[in-house]
JSON list of C-alpha atoms in Angstrom, two decimals:
[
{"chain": "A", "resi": 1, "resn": "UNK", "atom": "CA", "xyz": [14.65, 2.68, -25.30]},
{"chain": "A", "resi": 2, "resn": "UNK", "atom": "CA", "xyz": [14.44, 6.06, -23.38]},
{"chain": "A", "resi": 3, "resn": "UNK", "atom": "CA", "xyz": [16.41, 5.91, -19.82]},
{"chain": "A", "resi": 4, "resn": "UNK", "atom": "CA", "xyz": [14.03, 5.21, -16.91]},
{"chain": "A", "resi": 5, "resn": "UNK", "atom": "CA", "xyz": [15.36, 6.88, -13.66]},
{"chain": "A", "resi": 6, "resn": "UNK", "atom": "CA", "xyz": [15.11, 4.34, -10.63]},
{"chain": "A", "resi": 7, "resn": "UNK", "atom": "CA", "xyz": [14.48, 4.74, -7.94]},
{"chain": "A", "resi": 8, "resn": "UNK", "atom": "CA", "xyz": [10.81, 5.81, -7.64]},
{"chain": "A", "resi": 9, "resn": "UNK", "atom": "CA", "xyz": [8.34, 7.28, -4.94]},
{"chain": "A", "resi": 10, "resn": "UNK", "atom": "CA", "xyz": [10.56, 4.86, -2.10]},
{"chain": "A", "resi": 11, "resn": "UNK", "atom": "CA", "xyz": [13.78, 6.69, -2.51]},
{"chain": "A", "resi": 12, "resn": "UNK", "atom": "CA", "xyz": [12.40, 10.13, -3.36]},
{"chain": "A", "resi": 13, "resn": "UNK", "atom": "CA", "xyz": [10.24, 11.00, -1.26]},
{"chain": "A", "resi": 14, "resn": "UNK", "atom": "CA", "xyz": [11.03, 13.74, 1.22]},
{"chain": "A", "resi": 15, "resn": "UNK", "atom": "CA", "xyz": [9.51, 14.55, 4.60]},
{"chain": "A", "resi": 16, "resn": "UNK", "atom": "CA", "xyz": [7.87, 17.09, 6.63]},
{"chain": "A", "resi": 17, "resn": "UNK", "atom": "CA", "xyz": [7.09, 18.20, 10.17]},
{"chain": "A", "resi": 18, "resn": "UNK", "atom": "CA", "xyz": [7.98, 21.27, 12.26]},
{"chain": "A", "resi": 19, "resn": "UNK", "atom": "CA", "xyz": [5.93, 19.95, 15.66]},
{"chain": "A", "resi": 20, "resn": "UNK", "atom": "CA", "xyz": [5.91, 16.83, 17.09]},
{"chain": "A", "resi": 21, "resn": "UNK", "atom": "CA", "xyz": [3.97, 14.35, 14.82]},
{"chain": "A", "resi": 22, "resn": "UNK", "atom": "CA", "xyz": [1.12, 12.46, 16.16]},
{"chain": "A", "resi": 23, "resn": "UNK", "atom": "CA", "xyz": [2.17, 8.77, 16.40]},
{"chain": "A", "resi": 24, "resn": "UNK", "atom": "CA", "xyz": [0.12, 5.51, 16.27]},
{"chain": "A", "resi": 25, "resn": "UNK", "atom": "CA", "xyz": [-0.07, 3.36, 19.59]},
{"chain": "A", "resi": 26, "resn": "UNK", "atom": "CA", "xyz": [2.29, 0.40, 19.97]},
{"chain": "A", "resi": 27, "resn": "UNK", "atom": "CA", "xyz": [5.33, 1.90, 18.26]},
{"chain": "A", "resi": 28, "resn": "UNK", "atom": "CA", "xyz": [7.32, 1.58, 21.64]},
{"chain": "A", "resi": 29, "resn": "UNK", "atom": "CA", "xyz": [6.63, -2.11, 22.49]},
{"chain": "A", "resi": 30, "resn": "UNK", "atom": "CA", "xyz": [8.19, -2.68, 18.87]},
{"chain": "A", "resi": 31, "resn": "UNK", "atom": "CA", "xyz": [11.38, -4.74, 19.78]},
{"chain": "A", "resi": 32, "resn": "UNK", "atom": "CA", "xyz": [12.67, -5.50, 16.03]},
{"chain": "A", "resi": 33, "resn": "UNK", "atom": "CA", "xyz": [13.27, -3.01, 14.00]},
{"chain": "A", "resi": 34, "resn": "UNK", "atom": "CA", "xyz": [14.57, -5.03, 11.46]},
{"chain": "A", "resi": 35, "resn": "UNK", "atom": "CA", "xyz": [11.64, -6.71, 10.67]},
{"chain": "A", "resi": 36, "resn": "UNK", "atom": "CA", "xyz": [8.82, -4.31, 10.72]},
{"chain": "A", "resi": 37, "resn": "UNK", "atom": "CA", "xyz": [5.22, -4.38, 8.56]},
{"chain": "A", "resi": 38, "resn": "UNK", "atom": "CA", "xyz": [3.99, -0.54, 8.62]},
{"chain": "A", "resi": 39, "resn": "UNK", "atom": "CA", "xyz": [1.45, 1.23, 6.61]},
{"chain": "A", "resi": 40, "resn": "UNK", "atom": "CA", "xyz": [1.41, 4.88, 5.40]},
{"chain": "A", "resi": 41, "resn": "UNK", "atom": "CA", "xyz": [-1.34, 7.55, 4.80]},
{"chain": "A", "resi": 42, "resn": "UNK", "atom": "CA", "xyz": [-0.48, 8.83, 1.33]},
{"chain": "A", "resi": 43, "resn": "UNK", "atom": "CA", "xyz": [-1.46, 12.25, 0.75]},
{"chain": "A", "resi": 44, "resn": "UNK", "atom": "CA", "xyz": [-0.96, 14.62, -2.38]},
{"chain": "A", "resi": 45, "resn": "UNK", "atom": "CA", "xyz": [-2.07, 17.98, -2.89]},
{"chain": "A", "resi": 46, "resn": "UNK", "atom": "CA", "xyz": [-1.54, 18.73, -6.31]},
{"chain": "A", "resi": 47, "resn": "UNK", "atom": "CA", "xyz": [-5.08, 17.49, -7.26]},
{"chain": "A", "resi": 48, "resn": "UNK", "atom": "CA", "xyz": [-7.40, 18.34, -4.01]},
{"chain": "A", "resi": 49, "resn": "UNK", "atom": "CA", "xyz": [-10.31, 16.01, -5.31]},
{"chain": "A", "resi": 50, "resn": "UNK", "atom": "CA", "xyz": [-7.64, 13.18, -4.53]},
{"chain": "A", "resi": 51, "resn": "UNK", "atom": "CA", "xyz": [-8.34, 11.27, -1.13]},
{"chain": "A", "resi": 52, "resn": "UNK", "atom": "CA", "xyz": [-5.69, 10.05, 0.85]},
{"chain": "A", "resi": 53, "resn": "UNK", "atom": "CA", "xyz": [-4.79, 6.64, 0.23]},
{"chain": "A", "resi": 54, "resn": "UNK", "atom": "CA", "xyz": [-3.02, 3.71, 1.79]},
{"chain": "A", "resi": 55, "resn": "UNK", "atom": "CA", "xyz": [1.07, 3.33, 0.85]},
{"chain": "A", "resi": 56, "resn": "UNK", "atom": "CA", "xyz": [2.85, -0.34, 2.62]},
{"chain": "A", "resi": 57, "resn": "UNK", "atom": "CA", "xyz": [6.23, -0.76, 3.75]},
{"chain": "A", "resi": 58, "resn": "UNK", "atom": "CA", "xyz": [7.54, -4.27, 4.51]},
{"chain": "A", "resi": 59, "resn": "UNK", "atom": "CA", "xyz": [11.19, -4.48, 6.37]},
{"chain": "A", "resi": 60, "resn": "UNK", "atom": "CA", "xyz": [13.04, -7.69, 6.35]},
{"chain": "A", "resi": 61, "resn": "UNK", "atom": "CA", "xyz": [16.93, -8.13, 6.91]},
{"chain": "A", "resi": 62, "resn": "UNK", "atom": "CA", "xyz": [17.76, -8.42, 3.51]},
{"chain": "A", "resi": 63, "resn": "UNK", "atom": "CA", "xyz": [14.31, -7.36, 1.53]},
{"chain": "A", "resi": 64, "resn": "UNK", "atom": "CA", "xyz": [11.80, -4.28, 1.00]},
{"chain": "A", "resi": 65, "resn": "UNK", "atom": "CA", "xyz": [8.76, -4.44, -0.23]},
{"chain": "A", "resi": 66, "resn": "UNK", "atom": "CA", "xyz": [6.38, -1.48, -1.07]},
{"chain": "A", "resi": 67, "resn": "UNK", "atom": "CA", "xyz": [3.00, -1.16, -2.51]},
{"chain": "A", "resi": 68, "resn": "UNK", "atom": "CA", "xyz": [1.05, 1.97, -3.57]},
{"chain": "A", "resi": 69, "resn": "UNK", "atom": "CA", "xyz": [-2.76, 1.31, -2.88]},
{"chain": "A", "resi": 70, "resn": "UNK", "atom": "CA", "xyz": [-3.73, 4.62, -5.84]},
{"chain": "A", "resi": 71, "resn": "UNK", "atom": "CA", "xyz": [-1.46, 3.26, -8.59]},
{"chain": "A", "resi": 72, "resn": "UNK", "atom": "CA", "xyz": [-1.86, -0.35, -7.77]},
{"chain": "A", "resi": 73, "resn": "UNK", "atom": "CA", "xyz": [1.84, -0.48, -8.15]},
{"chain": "A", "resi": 74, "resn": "UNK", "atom": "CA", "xyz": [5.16, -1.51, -5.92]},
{"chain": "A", "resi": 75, "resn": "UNK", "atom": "CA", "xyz": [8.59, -2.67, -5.68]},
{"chain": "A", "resi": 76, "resn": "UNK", "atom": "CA", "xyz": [11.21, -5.16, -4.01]},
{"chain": "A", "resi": 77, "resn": "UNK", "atom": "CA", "xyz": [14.55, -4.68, -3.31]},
{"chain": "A", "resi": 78, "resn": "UNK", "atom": "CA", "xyz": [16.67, -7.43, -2.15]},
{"chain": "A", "resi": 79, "resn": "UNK", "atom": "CA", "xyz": [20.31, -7.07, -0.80]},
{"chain": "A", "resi": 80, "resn": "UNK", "atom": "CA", "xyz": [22.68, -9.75, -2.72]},
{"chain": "A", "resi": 81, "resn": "UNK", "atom": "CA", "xyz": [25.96, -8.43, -0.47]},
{"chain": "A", "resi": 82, "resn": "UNK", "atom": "CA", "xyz": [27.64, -5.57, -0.35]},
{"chain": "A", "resi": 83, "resn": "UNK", "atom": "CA", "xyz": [25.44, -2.71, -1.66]},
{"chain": "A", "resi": 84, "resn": "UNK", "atom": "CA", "xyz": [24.52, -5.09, -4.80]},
{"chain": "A", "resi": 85, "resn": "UNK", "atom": "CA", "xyz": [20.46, -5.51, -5.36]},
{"chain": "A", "resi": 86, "resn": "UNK", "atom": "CA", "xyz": [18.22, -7.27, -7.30]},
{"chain": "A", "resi": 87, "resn": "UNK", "atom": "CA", "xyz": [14.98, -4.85, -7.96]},
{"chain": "A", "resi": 88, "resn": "UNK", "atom": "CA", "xyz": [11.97, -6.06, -9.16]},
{"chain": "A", "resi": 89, "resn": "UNK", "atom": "CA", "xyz": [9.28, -3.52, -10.27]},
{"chain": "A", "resi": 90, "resn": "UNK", "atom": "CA", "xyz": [5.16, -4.96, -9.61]},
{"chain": "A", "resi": 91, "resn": "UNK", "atom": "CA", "xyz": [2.10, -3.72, -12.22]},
{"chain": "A", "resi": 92, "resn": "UNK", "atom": "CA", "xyz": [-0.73, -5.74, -10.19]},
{"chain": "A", "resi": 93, "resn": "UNK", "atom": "CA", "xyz": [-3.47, -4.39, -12.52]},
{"chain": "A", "resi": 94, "resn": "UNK", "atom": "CA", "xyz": [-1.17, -5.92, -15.33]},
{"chain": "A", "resi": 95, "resn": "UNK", "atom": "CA", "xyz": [0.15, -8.71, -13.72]},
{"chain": "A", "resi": 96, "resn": "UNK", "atom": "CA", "xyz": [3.69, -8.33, -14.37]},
{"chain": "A", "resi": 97, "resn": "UNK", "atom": "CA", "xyz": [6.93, -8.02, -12.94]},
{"chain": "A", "resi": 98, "resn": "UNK", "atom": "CA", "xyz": [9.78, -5.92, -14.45]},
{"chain": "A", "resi": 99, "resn": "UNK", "atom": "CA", "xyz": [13.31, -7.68, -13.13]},
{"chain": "A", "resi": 100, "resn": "UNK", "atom": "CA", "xyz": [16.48, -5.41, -12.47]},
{"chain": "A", "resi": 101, "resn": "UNK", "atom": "CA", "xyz": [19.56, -6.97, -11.74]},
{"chain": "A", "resi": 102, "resn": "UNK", "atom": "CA", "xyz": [22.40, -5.31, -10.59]},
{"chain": "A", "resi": 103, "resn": "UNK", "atom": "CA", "xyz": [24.32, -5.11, -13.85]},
{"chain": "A", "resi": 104, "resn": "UNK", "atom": "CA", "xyz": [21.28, -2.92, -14.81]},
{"chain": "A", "resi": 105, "resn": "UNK", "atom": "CA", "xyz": [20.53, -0.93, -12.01]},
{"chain": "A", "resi": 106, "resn": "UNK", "atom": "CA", "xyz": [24.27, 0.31, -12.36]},
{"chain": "A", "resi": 107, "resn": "UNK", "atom": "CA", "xyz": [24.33, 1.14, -16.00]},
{"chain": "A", "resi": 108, "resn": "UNK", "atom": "CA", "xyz": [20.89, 3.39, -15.79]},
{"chain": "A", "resi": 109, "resn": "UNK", "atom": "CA", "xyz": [23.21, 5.04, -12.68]},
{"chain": "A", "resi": 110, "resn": "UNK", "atom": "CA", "xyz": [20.96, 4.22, -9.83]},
{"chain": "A", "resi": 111, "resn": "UNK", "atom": "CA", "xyz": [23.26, 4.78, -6.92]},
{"chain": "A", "resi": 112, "resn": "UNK", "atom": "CA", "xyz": [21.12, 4.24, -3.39]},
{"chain": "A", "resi": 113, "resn": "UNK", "atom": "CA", "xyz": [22.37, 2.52, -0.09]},
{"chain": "A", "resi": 114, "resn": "UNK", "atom": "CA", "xyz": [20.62, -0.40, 1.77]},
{"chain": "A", "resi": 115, "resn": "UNK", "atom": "CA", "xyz": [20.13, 2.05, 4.77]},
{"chain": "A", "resi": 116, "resn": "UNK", "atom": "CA", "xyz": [17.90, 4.34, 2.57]},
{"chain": "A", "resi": 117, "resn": "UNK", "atom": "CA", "xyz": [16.34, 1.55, 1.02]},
{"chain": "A", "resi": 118, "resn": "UNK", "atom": "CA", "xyz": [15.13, 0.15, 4.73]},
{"chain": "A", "resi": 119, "resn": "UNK", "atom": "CA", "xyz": [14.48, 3.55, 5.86]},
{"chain": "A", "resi": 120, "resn": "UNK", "atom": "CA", "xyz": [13.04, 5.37, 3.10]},
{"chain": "A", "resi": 121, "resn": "UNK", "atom": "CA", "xyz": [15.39, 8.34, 3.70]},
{"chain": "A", "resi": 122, "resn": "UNK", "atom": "CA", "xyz": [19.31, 8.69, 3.69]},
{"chain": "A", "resi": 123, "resn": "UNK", "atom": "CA", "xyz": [20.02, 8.80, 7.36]},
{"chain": "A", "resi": 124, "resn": "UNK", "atom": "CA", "xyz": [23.12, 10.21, 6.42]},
{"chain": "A", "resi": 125, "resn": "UNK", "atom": "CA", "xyz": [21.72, 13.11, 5.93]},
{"chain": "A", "resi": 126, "resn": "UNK", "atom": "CA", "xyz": [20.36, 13.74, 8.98]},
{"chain": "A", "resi": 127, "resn": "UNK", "atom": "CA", "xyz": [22.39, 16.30, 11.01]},
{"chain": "A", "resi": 128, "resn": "UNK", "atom": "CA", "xyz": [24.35, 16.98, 8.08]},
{"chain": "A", "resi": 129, "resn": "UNK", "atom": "CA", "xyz": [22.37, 17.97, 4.77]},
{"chain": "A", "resi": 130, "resn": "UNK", "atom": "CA", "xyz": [19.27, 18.13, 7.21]},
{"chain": "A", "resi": 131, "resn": "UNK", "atom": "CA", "xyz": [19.76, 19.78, 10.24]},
{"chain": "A", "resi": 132, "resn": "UNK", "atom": "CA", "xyz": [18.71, 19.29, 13.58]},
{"chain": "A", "resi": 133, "resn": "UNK", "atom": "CA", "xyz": [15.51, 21.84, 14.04]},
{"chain": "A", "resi": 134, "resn": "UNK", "atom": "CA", "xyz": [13.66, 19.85, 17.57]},
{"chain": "A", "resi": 135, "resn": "UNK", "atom": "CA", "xyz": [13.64, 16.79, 19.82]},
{"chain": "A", "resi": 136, "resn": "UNK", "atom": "CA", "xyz": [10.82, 15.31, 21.81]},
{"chain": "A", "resi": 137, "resn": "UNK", "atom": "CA", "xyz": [9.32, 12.05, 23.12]},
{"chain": "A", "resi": 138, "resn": "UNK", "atom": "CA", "xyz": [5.56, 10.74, 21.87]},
{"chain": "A", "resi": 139, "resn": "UNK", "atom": "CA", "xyz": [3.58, 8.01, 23.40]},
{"chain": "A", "resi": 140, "resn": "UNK", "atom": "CA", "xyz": [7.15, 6.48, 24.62]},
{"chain": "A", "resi": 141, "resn": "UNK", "atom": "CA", "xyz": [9.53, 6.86, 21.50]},
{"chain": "A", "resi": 142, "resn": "UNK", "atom": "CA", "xyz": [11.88, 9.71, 20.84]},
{"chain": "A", "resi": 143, "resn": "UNK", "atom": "CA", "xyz": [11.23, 11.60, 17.75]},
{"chain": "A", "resi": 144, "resn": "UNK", "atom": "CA", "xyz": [13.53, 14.25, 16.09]},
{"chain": "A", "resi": 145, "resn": "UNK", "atom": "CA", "xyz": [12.54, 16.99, 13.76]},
{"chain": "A", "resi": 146, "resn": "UNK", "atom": "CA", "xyz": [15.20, 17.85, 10.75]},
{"chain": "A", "resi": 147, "resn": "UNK", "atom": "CA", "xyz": [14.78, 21.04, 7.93]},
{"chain": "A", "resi": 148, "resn": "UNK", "atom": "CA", "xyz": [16.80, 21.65, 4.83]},
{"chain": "A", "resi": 149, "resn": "UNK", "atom": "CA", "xyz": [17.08, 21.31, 0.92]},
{"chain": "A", "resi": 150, "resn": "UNK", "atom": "CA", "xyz": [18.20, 18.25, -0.84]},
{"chain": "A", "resi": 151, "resn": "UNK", "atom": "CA", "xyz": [18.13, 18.48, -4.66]},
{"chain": "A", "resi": 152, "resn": "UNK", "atom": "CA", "xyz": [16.29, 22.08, -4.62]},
{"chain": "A", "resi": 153, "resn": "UNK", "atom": "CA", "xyz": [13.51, 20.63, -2.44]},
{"chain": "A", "resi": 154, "resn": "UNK", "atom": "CA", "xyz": [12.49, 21.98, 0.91]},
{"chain": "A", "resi": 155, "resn": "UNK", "atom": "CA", "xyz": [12.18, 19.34, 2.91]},
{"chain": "A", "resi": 156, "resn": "UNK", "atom": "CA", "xyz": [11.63, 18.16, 6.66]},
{"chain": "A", "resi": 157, "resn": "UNK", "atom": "CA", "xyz": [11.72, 14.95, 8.43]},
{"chain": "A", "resi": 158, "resn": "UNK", "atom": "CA", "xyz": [10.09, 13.66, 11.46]},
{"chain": "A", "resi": 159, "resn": "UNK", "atom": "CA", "xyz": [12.34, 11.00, 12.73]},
{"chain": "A", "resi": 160, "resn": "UNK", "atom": "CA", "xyz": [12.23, 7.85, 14.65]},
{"chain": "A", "resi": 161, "resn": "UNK", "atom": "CA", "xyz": [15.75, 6.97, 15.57]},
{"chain": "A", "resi": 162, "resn": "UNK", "atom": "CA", "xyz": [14.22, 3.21, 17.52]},
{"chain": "A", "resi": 163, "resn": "UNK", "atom": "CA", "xyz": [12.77, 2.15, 14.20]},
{"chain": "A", "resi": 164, "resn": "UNK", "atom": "CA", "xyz": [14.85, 3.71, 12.15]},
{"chain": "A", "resi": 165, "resn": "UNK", "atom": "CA", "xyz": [11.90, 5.04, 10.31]},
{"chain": "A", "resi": 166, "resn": "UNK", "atom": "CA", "xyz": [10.16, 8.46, 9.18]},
{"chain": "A", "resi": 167, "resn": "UNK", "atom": "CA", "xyz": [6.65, 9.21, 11.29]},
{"chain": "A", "resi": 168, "resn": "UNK", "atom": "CA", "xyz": [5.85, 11.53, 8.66]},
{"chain": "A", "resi": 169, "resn": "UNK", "atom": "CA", "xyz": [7.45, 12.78, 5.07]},
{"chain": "A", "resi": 170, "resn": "UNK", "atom": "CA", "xyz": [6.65, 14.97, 2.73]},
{"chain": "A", "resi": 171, "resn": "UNK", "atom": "CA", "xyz": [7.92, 16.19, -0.45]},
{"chain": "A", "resi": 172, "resn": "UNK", "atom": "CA", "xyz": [7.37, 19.99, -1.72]},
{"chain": "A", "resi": 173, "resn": "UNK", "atom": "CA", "xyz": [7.49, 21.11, -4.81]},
{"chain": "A", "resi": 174, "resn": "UNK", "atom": "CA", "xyz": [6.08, 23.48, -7.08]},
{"chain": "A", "resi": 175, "resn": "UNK", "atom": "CA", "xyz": [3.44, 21.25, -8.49]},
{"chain": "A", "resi": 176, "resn": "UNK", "atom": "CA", "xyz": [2.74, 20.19, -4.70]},
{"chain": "A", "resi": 177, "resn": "UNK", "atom": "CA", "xyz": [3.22, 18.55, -2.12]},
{"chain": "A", "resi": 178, "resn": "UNK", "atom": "CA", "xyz": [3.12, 14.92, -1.27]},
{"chain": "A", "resi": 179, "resn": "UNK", "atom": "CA", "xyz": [3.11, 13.15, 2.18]},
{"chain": "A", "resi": 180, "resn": "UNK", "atom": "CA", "xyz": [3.63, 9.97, 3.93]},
{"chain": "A", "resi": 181, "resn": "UNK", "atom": "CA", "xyz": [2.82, 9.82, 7.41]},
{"chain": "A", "resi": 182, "resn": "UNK", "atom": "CA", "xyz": [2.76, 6.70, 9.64]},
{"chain": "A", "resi": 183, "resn": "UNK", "atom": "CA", "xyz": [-0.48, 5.21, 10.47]},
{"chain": "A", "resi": 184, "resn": "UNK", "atom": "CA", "xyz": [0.14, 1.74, 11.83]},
{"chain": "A", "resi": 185, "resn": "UNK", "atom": "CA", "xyz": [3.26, -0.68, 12.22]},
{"chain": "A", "resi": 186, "resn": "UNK", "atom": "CA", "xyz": [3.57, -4.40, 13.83]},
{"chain": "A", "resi": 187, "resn": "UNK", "atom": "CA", "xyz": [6.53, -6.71, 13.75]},
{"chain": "A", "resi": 188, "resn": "UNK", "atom": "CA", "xyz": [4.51, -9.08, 11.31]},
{"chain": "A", "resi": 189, "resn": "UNK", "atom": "CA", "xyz": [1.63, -8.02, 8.03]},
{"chain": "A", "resi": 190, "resn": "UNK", "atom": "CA", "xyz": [-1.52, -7.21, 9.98]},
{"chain": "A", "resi": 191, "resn": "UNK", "atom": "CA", "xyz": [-3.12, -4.79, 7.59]},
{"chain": "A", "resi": 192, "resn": "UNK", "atom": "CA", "xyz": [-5.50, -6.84, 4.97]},
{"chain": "A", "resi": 193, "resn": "UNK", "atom": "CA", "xyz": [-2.92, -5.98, 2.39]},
{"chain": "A", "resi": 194, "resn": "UNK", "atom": "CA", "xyz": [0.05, -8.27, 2.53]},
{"chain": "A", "resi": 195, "resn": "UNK", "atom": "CA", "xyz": [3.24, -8.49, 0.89]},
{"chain": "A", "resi": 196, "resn": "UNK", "atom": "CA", "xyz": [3.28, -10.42, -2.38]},
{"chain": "A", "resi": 197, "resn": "UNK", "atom": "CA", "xyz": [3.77, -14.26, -1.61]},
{"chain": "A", "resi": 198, "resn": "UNK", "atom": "CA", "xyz": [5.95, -16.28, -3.77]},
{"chain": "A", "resi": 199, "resn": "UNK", "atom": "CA", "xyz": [2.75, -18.15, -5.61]},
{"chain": "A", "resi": 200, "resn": "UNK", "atom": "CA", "xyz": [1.71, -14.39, -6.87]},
{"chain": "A", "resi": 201, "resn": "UNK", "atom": "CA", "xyz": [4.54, -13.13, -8.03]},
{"chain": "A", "resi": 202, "resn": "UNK", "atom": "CA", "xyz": [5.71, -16.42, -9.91]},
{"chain": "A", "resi": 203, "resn": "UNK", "atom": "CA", "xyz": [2.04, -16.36, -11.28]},
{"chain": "A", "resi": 204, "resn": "UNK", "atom": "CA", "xyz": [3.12, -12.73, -12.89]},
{"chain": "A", "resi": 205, "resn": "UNK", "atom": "CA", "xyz": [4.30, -12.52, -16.25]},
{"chain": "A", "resi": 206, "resn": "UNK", "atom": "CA", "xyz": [8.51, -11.15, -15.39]},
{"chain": "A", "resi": 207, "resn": "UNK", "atom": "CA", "xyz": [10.14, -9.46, -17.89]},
{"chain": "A", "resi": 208, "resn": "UNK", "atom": "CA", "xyz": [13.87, -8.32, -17.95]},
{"chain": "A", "resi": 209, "resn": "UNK", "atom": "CA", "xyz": [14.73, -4.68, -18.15]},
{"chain": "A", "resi": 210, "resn": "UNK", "atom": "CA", "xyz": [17.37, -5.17, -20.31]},
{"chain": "A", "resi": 211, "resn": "UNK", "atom": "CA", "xyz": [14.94, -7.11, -23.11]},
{"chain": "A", "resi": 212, "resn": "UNK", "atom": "CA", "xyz": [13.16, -3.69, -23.22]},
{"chain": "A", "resi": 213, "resn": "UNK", "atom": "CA", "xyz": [15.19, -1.86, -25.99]},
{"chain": "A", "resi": 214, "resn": "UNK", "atom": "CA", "xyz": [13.90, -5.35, -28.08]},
{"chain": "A", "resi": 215, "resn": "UNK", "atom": "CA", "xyz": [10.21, -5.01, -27.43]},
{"chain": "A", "resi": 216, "resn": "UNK", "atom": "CA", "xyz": [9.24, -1.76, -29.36]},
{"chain": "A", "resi": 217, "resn": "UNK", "atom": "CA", "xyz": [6.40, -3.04, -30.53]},
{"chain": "A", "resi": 218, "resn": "UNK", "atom": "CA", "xyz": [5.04, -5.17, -27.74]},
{"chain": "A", "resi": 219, "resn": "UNK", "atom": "CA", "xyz": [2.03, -3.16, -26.38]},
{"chain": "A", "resi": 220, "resn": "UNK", "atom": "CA", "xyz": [2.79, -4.63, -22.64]},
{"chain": "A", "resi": 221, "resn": "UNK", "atom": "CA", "xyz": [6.59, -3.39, -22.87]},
{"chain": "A", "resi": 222, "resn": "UNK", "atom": "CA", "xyz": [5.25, 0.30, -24.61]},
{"chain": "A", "resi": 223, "resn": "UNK", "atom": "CA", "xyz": [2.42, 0.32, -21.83]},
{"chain": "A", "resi": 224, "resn": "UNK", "atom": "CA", "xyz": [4.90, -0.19, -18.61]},
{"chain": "A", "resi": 225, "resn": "UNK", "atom": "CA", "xyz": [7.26, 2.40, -19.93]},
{"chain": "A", "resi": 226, "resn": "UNK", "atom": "CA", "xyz": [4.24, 4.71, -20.05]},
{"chain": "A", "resi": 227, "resn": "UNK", "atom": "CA", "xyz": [3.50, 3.77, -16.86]},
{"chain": "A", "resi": 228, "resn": "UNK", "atom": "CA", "xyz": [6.91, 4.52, -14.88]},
{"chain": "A", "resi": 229, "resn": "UNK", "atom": "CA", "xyz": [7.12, 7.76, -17.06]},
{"chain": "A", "resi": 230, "resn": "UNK", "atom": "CA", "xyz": [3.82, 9.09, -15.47]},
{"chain": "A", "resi": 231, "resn": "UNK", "atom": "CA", "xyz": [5.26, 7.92, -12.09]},
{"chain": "A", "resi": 232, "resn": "UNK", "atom": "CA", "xyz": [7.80, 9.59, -12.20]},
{"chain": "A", "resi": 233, "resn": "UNK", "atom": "CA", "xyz": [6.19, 12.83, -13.24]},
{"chain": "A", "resi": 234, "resn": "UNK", "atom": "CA", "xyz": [3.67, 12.61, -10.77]},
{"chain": "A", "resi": 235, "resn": "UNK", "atom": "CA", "xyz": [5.77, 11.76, -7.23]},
{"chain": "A", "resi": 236, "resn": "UNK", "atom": "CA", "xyz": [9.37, 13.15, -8.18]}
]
């Protein structure tokens, strides 16, 4: 079985903005920012005939939750203690659910904190690998600009120390450039998409990353590894 690199388009992606960003209203009366339901714009301009889609975020203490509204895809991470997670990757078109656990995750040498996994960037590397370019205030909440490379990749990020969340990222690269920027966020799921209840995912066939390697010839196990292969391609 050929390595799959985790993480995907959570962890990767990079972010850009050299002016102020516009924000959405209501970011300031936000009072939790551990708990936080947001949804993304999802822009990519490597095919122009692509619309912008829809990209979810869901914050909880000890659980993420993401799902891509173009792929039909997403993920959850949840903390076990320490910086130990169990990942679970979601197909909804397939109905299935591809369990990590943390055994795995280490041996295919994913190596991400639970502050980048809550923020969607390493805020460790703001000020440091990402430097410091502006600050300002919008609509009530302070917002700070950062430049720099990480991993060969120009990238910015438009920073919202309150939430401890990006207004806007993008990742350039020579195939092009993708984007995330902030659209709406509320302490609880507003949006009409919502994050996967337990009845739905238990209702998902689950299969273990590790049984993989053993199901060469299951068309499912060939089909999902296709899958996070053209991921991967397409948003890293």
């Amino acid at each position: 079985m050929k390595k799959l690199l985790i993480p995907s388009s959570l962890l990767l992606l990079t972010a850009c903005a050299s002016t102020a960003p516009t924000l959405p209203d209501g970011l300031a009366a936000l009072t939790n920012p551990s708990t936080l339901s947001c949804r993304f714009t999802k822009q990519s301009d490597a095919d122009p005939k692509t619309p912008a889609t829809n990209w979810y975020f869901w914050r909880q203490a000890q659980r993420t939750e993401t799902r891509d509204e173009r792929s039909n895809q997403g993920e959850i991470w949840q903390k076990i203690k320490g910086e130990q997670f169990f990942y679970t990757r979601l197909f909804y078109n397939e109905q299935v659910a591809l369990d990590f656990m943390p055994s795995d995750l280490a041996a295919i040498g994913n190596k991400v904190s639970w502050s980048q996994l809550t923020s969607l960037v390493d805020p460790d590397s703001l000020g440091k690998t990402l430097a410091l370019q502006n600050k300002a205030t919008v609509n009530g909440m302070a917002v700070e600009s950062y430049s720099g490379t990480i991993n060969g990749v120009g990238t910015e990020v438009d920073w919202l120390p309150a939430l401890k969340l990006p207004a806007r990222l993008v990742k350039k690269q020579t195939q092009g450039t993708l984007s995330l920027t902030l659209a709406e966020c509320s302490p609880t799921p507003q949006q009409a998409v919502k994050p996967i209840s337990e009845t739905e995912l238990n209702a998902m066939r689950h299969l273990d990353y590790t049984d993989l390697g053993d199901m060469e010839t299951d068309p499912m196990a060939q089909h999902l590894e296709q899958l996070m292969g053209d991921h991967h391609h397409d948003h890293h």
